[in-house]
CSV table of C-alpha atoms (C1' of nucleotides) in Angstrom, one decimal:
chain,number,residue,atom,x,y,z
A,8,MET,CA,99.3,-181.2,243.4
A,9,ASN,CA,98.3,-185.1,242.4
A,10,ILE,CA,99.0,-188.2,244.3
A,11,GLY,CA,102.0,-189.3,242.0
A,12,GLU,CA,103.5,-186.0,242.7
A,13,ALA,CA,102.9,-186.2,246.6
A,14,ALA,CA,104.0,-189.5,246.3
A,15,ARG,CA,107.3,-188.5,244.9
A,16,ALA,CA,107.7,-185.4,247.1
A,17,SER,CA,107.0,-187.2,250.0
A,18,GLY,CA,108.5,-190.7,249.6
A,19,VAL,CA,105.4,-192.6,250.4
A,20,SER,CA,104.1,-194.5,247.6
A,21,ALA,CA,100.6,-193.3,246.2
A,22,LYS,CA,99.3,-197.0,246.9
A,23,MET,CA,100.4,-196.2,250.6
A,24,ILE,CA,98.7,-192.9,250.9
A,25,ARG,CA,95.6,-194.1,249.8
A,26,TYR,CA,95.5,-196.9,252.4
A,27,TYR,CA,96.6,-194.3,255.2
A,28,GLU,CA,93.7,-192.3,253.6
A,29,SER,CA,91.6,-195.7,253.9
A,30,VAL,CA,92.4,-196.2,257.5
A,31,GLY,CA,92.2,-192.8,258.6
A,32,LEU,CA,95.8,-192.1,259.3
A,33,ILE,CA,94.9,-189.2,257.2
A,34,PRO,CA,91.9,-187.3,256.5
A,35,ALA,CA,90.5,-187.4,252.8
A,36,VAL,CA,91.9,-184.6,250.9
A,37,GLY,CA,90.1,-182.8,248.0
A,38,ARG,CA,89.1,-183.9,245.0
A,39,THR,CA,89.2,-182.2,241.3
A,40,GLU,CA,86.0,-182.6,239.5
A,41,ALA,CA,87.3,-185.6,237.7
A,42,GLY,CA,88.0,-187.1,241.3
A,43,TYR,CA,91.6,-186.8,241.6
A,44,ARG,CA,93.0,-186.3,244.8
A,45,GLN,CA,94.5,-183.0,245.5
A,46,TYR,CA,97.4,-182.6,247.8
A,47,SER,CA,99.1,-179.2,249.4
A,48,PRO,CA,102.2,-178.6,251.1
A,49,THR,CA,100.6,-178.8,254.3
A,50,ASP,CA,99.4,-182.5,253.7
A,51,LEU,CA,103.0,-183.2,252.5
A,52,ASN,CA,104.1,-182.5,255.5
A,53,THR,CA,102.0,-185.1,257.2
A,54,LEU,CA,102.7,-187.6,254.6
A,55,ARG,CA,106.4,-187.0,255.4
A,56,PHE,CA,105.9,-187.4,259.0
A,57,ILE,CA,104.1,-190.5,258.5
A,58,GLY,CA,107.0,-191.8,256.4
A,59,ARG,CA,109.4,-190.7,258.8
A,60,ALA,CA,107.7,-192.3,261.7
A,61,ARG,CA,107.1,-195.6,259.8
A,62,GLU,CA,111.2,-195.4,259.2
A,63,PHE,CA,110.9,-196.2,263.3
A,64,GLY,CA,109.0,-199.2,263.2
A,65,LEU,CA,106.1,-197.3,264.5
A,66,SER,CA,102.7,-198.9,264.2
A,67,MET,CA,99.7,-197.7,262.3
A,68,GLN,CA,98.2,-197.3,265.8
A,69,ARG,CA,100.9,-195.5,267.3
A,70,ILE,CA,101.5,-193.4,264.5
A,71,LYS,CA,98.1,-192.7,264.5
A,72,LEU,CA,98.2,-191.1,267.5
A,73,LEU,CA,101.5,-189.4,266.8
A,74,VAL,CA,100.0,-187.7,264.2
A,75,SER,CA,96.9,-186.3,266.5
A,76,LEU,CA,99.4,-185.3,268.8
A,77,TRP,CA,101.5,-183.5,266.3
A,78,GLN,CA,98.6,-181.3,265.2
A,79,ASP,CA,97.9,-180.8,268.7
A,80,ARG,CA,99.5,-177.5,269.7
A,81,ASN,CA,98.6,-177.9,273.4
A,82,ARG,CA,99.5,-181.7,273.2
A,83,ALA,CA,101.8,-182.2,276.6
A,84,SER,CA,105.4,-183.8,275.6
A,85,ARG,CA,104.6,-186.6,278.1
A,86,ASP,CA,102.3,-188.0,275.7
A,87,VAL,CA,104.6,-188.1,273.0
A,88,LYS,CA,107.3,-189.8,275.2
A,89,ARG,CA,105.1,-192.2,276.6
A,90,ILE,CA,104.3,-193.5,272.9
A,91,ALA,CA,107.9,-193.2,271.9
A,92,LEU,CA,109.4,-195.1,274.9
A,93,GLU,CA,106.4,-197.7,274.5
A,94,HIS,CA,107.8,-198.8,271.2
A,95,VAL,CA,111.4,-198.8,272.4
A,96,ALA,CA,110.1,-201.3,274.8
A,97,ASP,CA,108.5,-203.2,272.1
A,98,LEU,CA,111.8,-203.1,269.9
A,99,ARG,CA,113.7,-204.2,272.9
A,100,ARG,CA,111.8,-207.3,273.3
A,101,ARG,CA,111.9,-208.3,269.9
A,102,ILE,CA,115.6,-207.8,269.9
A,103,ALA,CA,116.2,-210.0,272.6
A,104,GLU,CA,113.9,-212.4,271.3
A,105,LEU,CA,116.0,-212.4,268.1
A,106,THR,CA,119.1,-212.3,269.9
A,107,ALA,CA,118.4,-215.6,271.8
A,108,MET,CA,117.7,-217.0,268.5
A,109,ALA,CA,120.4,-216.1,266.8
A,110,ASP,CA,122.9,-216.9,269.6
A,111,THR,CA,121.6,-220.6,270.1
A,112,LEU,CA,121.6,-221.5,266.1
A,113,ARG,CA,124.9,-220.0,265.8
A,114,ASP,CA,126.4,-221.6,269.1
A,115,LEU,CA,124.3,-225.1,267.1
A,116,ALA,CA,126.6,-223.9,263.5
A,117,ASP,CA,129.7,-223.0,265.3
A,118,ALA,CA,129.3,-227.2,266.4
A,119,CYS,CA,128.5,-228.2,263.0
A,120,GLN,CA,131.5,-229.8,261.1
A,121,GLY,CA,129.6,-228.5,257.5
A,122,ASP,CA,131.2,-231.0,255.5
A,123,HIS,CA,130.2,-233.9,253.5
A,124,ARG,CA,129.0,-236.3,256.5
A,125,PRO,CA,125.5,-236.6,257.8
A,126,GLU,CA,126.2,-235.9,261.5
A,127,CYS,CA,125.1,-232.4,262.3
A,128,PRO,CA,124.5,-230.8,266.0
A,129,ILE,CA,121.6,-228.5,264.8
A,130,LEU,CA,119.1,-231.0,263.4
A,131,GLU,CA,119.9,-233.1,266.5
A,132,ASP,CA,118.9,-230.2,268.7
A,133,LEU,CA,115.5,-229.4,266.9
A,134,GLU,CA,114.9,-233.0,267.2
A,135,GLU,CA,115.8,-233.8,270.5
A,136,SER,CA,114.6,-230.4,272.4
A,137,ALA,CA,111.5,-230.6,270.6
A,138,ASP,CA,110.6,-233.5,273.4
A,139,ALA,CA,111.5,-231.4,276.0
A,140,ALA,CA,110.0,-228.3,274.3
A,141,SER,CA,106.6,-230.2,274.2
A,142,ARG,CA,106.7,-231.3,277.5
A,143,GLY,CA,107.4,-227.9,278.7
A,144,ARG,CA,104.5,-226.4,277.1
A,145,VAL,CA,102.2,-229.8,278.1
A,146,ALA,CA,103.1,-229.0,281.9
A,147,SER,CA,102.7,-225.4,281.4
B,20,MET,CA,96.0,-240.5,266.8
B,21,ASN,CA,93.8,-238.0,265.8
B,22,ILE,CA,94.9,-234.4,264.9
B,23,GLY,CA,93.6,-232.9,268.5
B,24,GLU,CA,96.0,-235.7,270.3
B,25,ALA,CA,98.8,-234.9,268.1
B,26,ALA,CA,98.4,-231.2,268.3
B,27,ARG,CA,98.5,-231.6,272.1
B,28,ALA,CA,101.5,-233.9,271.8
B,29,SER,CA,103.3,-232.1,269.8
B,30,GLY,CA,102.9,-228.3,270.7
B,31,VAL,CA,101.6,-227.6,267.5
B,32,SER,CA,98.1,-226.1,266.9
B,33,ALA,CA,95.9,-228.7,264.9
B,34,LYS,CA,95.2,-225.4,263.0
B,35,MET,CA,98.6,-225.1,261.8
B,36,ILE,CA,99.0,-228.9,261.6
B,37,ARG,CA,96.4,-228.8,258.5
B,38,TYR,CA,98.2,-225.5,257.2
B,39,TYR,CA,101.2,-227.1,257.2
B,40,GLU,CA,100.2,-230.0,255.4
B,41,SER,CA,98.3,-227.6,252.7
B,42,VAL,CA,101.5,-225.9,252.0
B,43,GLY,CA,103.3,-229.3,251.5
B,44,LEU,CA,105.6,-228.9,254.5
B,45,ILE,CA,104.7,-232.0,255.6
B,46,PRO,CA,102.9,-234.6,253.8
B,47,ALA,CA,99.5,-235.7,253.7
B,48,VAL,CA,98.8,-238.3,256.4
B,49,GLY,CA,96.9,-241.3,256.1
B,50,ARG,CA,92.7,-240.6,257.0
B,51,THR,CA,89.9,-243.0,258.9
B,52,GLU,CA,87.0,-243.9,256.3
B,53,ALA,CA,85.6,-241.0,258.0
B,54,GLY,CA,88.1,-238.6,256.9
B,55,TYR,CA,89.7,-238.1,260.2
B,56,ARG,CA,93.7,-237.6,259.6
B,57,GLN,CA,95.8,-240.1,261.5
B,58,TYR,CA,99.2,-239.2,263.0
B,59,SER,CA,102.0,-242.0,263.8
B,60,PRO,CA,104.9,-241.2,266.1
B,61,THR,CA,106.9,-240.6,263.4
B,62,ASP,CA,104.4,-238.2,262.2
B,63,LEU,CA,104.7,-236.6,265.8
B,64,ASN,CA,108.5,-236.2,265.4
B,65,THR,CA,108.3,-234.2,262.3
B,66,LEU,CA,105.5,-232.0,264.0
B,67,ARG,CA,107.7,-231.2,267.0
B,68,PHE,CA,110.8,-230.7,265.0
B,69,ILE,CA,108.7,-227.9,263.1
B,70,GLY,CA,107.3,-226.5,265.8
B,71,ARG,CA,111.2,-226.3,267.3
B,72,ALA,CA,112.2,-224.8,264.1
B,73,ARG,CA,109.7,-222.4,264.3
B,74,GLU,CA,111.1,-221.3,267.6
B,75,PHE,CA,114.1,-220.4,266.1
B,76,GLY,CA,112.2,-218.1,263.7
B,77,LEU,CA,113.0,-219.9,260.6
B,78,SER,CA,110.7,-219.7,258.0
B,79,MET,CA,108.4,-222.0,256.0
B,80,GLN,CA,111.0,-222.4,253.2
B,81,ARG,CA,113.8,-223.0,254.9
B,82,ILE,CA,112.1,-225.7,257.4
B,83,LYS,CA,110.9,-227.3,254.1
B,84,LEU,CA,114.7,-227.6,253.5
B,85,LEU,CA,115.6,-228.4,256.6
B,86,VAL,CA,112.8,-231.4,256.9
B,87,SER,CA,113.6,-232.6,253.8
B,88,LEU,CA,117.6,-233.0,255.0
B,89,TRP,CA,116.7,-234.4,258.5
B,90,GLN,CA,115.0,-237.2,256.7
B,91,ASP,CA,117.7,-237.8,254.3
B,92,ARG,CA,120.3,-240.1,255.9
B,93,ASN,CA,122.6,-239.1,253.3
B,94,ARG,CA,122.7,-235.4,254.0
B,95,ALA,CA,125.7,-233.2,254.0
B,96,SER,CA,126.0,-231.3,257.5
B,97,ARG,CA,127.4,-228.8,255.1
B,98,ASP,CA,123.8,-227.8,253.6
B,99,VAL,CA,122.4,-227.9,257.2
B,100,LYS,CA,124.8,-225.6,258.4
B,101,ARG,CA,124.5,-223.1,255.5
B,102,ILE,CA,120.7,-223.0,255.8
B,103,ALA,CA,121.3,-222.1,259.7
B,104,LEU,CA,123.9,-219.8,258.9
B,105,GLU,CA,121.7,-217.8,256.3
B,106,HIS,CA,118.8,-217.4,259.1
B,107,VAL,CA,121.6,-216.4,261.6
B,108,ALA,CA,122.6,-213.6,259.0
B,109,ASP,CA,119.1,-212.6,258.4
B,110,LEU,CA,118.6,-212.3,262.0
B,111,ARG,CA,121.5,-210.1,262.7
B,112,ARG,CA,120.2,-207.7,259.8
B,113,ARG,CA,117.3,-207.4,261.5
B,114,ILE,CA,118.7,-206.9,265.1
B,115,ALA,CA,120.5,-204.3,263.7
B,116,GLU,CA,118.0,-202.2,262.4
B,117,LEU,CA,115.7,-202.6,265.4
B,118,THR,CA,118.5,-201.6,267.0
B,119,ALA,CA,119.2,-198.8,265.0
B,120,MET,CA,115.7,-197.8,265.5
B,121,ALA,CA,115.4,-198.4,269.0
B,122,ASP,CA,118.7,-196.2,269.9
B,123,THR,CA,117.3,-193.3,267.7
B,124,LEU,CA,114.2,-193.5,269.2
B,125,ARG,CA,115.8,-193.8,272.9
B,126,ASP,CA,118.2,-190.6,272.1
B,127,LEU,CA,115.0,-188.6,271.3
B,128,ALA,CA,112.9,-189.9,274.3
B,129,ASP,CA,115.9,-188.9,276.2
B,130,ALA,CA,115.8,-185.1,274.9
B,131,CYS,CA,112.0,-184.9,275.8
B,132,GLN,CA,111.1,-183.0,279.1
B,133,GLY,CA,107.8,-185.5,278.8
B,134,ASP,CA,105.8,-182.9,280.7
B,135,HIS,CA,102.9,-180.9,280.3
B,136,ARG,CA,104.9,-178.6,277.7
B,137,PRO,CA,104.1,-179.3,273.9
B,138,GLU,CA,107.5,-178.9,272.8
B,139,CYS,CA,108.9,-182.2,271.8
B,140,PRO,CA,112.2,-183.3,270.1
B,141,ILE,CA,110.9,-186.7,269.2
B,142,LEU,CA,107.9,-184.8,267.1
B,143,GLU,CA,110.4,-182.2,266.1
B,144,ASP,CA,112.6,-185.1,264.2
B,145,LEU,CA,110.0,-186.9,262.8
B,146,GLU,CA,108.9,-183.6,261.3
B,147,GLU,CA,112.3,-181.8,260.4
B,148,SER,CA,114.1,-184.9,259.5
B,149,ALA,CA,111.7,-185.8,256.8
B,150,ASP,CA,112.6,-183.4,254.5
B,151,ALA,CA,116.3,-184.8,254.5
B,152,ALA,CA,114.9,-188.2,254.4
B,153,SER,CA,113.0,-187.8,251.4
B,154,ARG,CA,115.5,-185.4,249.5
B,155,GLY,CA,117.3,-188.8,249.9
B,156,ARG,CA,115.2,-191.2,248.4
B,157,VAL,CA,114.3,-188.8,245.7
B,158,ALA,CA,118.2,-188.4,244.5
B,159,SER,CA,118.8,-192.1,245.1
C,20,DC,C1',92.2,-186.4,217.7
C,21,DT,C1',95.3,-189.7,219.4
C,22,DT,C1',98.5,-191.6,222.5
C,23,DG,C1',100.3,-191.9,226.5
C,24,DA,C1',100.8,-190.7,231.3
C,25,DC,C1',98.1,-190.6,235.1
C,26,DC,C1',94.2,-191.4,238.1
C,27,DT,C1',90.0,-194.3,240.3
C,28,DT,C1',88.6,-198.8,242.4
C,29,DC,C1',88.5,-202.8,243.3
C,30,DC,C1',90.6,-207.7,244.1
C,31,DC,C1',94.4,-210.3,244.9
C,32,DA,C1',98.6,-211.6,247.6
C,33,DT,C1',102.1,-211.9,251.1
C,34,DA,C1',103.7,-215.1,256.5
C,35,DA,C1',102.3,-217.4,259.9
C,36,DG,C1',98.8,-217.9,261.7
C,37,DG,C1',93.6,-217.3,264.9
C,38,DG,C1',88.4,-217.6,265.2
C,39,DG,C1',84.5,-219.3,263.9
C,40,DA,C1',80.3,-221.6,260.8
C,41,DA,C1',78.4,-225.4,259.0
C,42,DG,C1',78.0,-230.0,258.7
C,43,DC,C1',79.8,-234.7,260.0
C,44,DC,C1',81.0,-238.4,263.2
C,45,DC,C1',81.9,-241.2,267.5
C,46,DC,C1',81.6,-242.5,272.1
C,47,DA,C1',79.4,-242.8,276.5
C,48,DC,C1',75.8,-242.4,279.5
C,49,DG,C1',71.2,-243.4,280.5
D,28,DC,C1',68.5,-247.7,271.7
D,29,DG,C1',69.5,-242.7,271.2
D,30,DT,C1',71.0,-238.4,272.2
D,31,DG,C1',74.1,-235.4,273.8
D,32,DG,C1',78.8,-232.9,273.6
D,33,DG,C1',83.1,-233.0,271.8
D,34,DG,C1',86.0,-233.9,267.5
D,35,DC,C1',86.8,-233.7,262.9
D,36,DT,C1',86.4,-232.0,258.3
D,37,DT,C1',86.3,-227.8,255.0
D,38,DC,C1',85.5,-223.2,254.0
D,39,DC,C1',85.8,-218.3,254.5
D,40,DC,C1',87.2,-214.0,257.4
D,41,DC,C1',90.6,-211.4,259.9
D,42,DT,C1',95.6,-209.8,261.1
D,43,DT,C1',99.9,-205.8,259.3
D,44,DA,C1',101.7,-203.1,255.8
D,45,DT,C1',102.5,-203.3,251.2
D,46,DG,C1',102.8,-204.6,246.5
D,47,DG,C1',100.9,-206.3,241.8
D,48,DG,C1',97.7,-205.7,238.3
D,49,DA,C1',93.0,-205.1,235.8
D,50,DA,C1',89.3,-202.2,233.9
D,51,DG,C1',88.2,-197.9,232.9
D,52,DG,C1',88.2,-192.6,233.1
D,53,DT,C1',91.3,-188.5,232.6
D,54,DC,C1',94.3,-185.0,230.8
D,55,DA,C1',97.9,-183.0,228.1
D,56,DA,C1',101.0,-182.7,224.3
D,57,DG,C1',101.6,-183.4,219.6
DNA sequence: CTTGACCTTCCCATAAGGGGAAGCCCCACG
DNA sequence: CGTGGGGCTTCCCCTTATGGGAAGGTCAAG
């Protein structure tokens, strides 16, 4: 199976398949005499696994670990679970950051008339808090 | 004021100040005969404004718009509010994505024993759902 | 045998920075 | 006066994960 067919069958672009190979996420597959990469059904499963893991937002680093565990029949589920929970913790941290941003900005926008007049609490906050924020940084 | 002092006073690194200048987010400031950039208190305010806006996760694009509105005394608060609300919407979309990832992964991890045994619903899901996901992509 | 679809590698670009080298500049201390 | 250390300049490379595209080789259908 050529890379294009593997891409269509796995949902991973040919570009990314080559990239995953280059960074060692997947082993280099066999080639035809002309140099075309050849993919087996087993290779397809790996690609689909990776594509699915990407949908969970897992980093290449963690996916690399997961793939090796996935292929190791003697793995301990403990190790898999740890990786998953680390990622969940990362996601929750990121969600908390974004939520704080959204809430504050939403509050400011609520206080903004949003009409033809120039007065706007959003700009005032960005301007005024800047002093406090920079003092905070200097002090820390 | 040299760039280093401006960086300390604004909380924006010298590296980023030069970057903001290079991408046109801030105008090129004056130079000494030796080529050193010179910053005025007004320039500092702009830098602090930008730094604060970055804390809200706003993109360079939107900050560029905000800075120009901020400096335009005849701006309409409507325009400012629109930019802020667009960003809030972006944040909420991103939050929803991350939340879905975290919830699903957390559910899978909950179902995983996390002991020495190899059985793990996390890996099984990544493996099995891959087919459905790729079929979904092919069909769409 | 040509044409077009496919494959290869290589380079470039993204957003928002960080790291660091080479070289010039400035000031203070001895 | 001079020298040393710290500050400034530009330039280049690195990051993540991905897309775009050029130049050139390959394969299969007509």
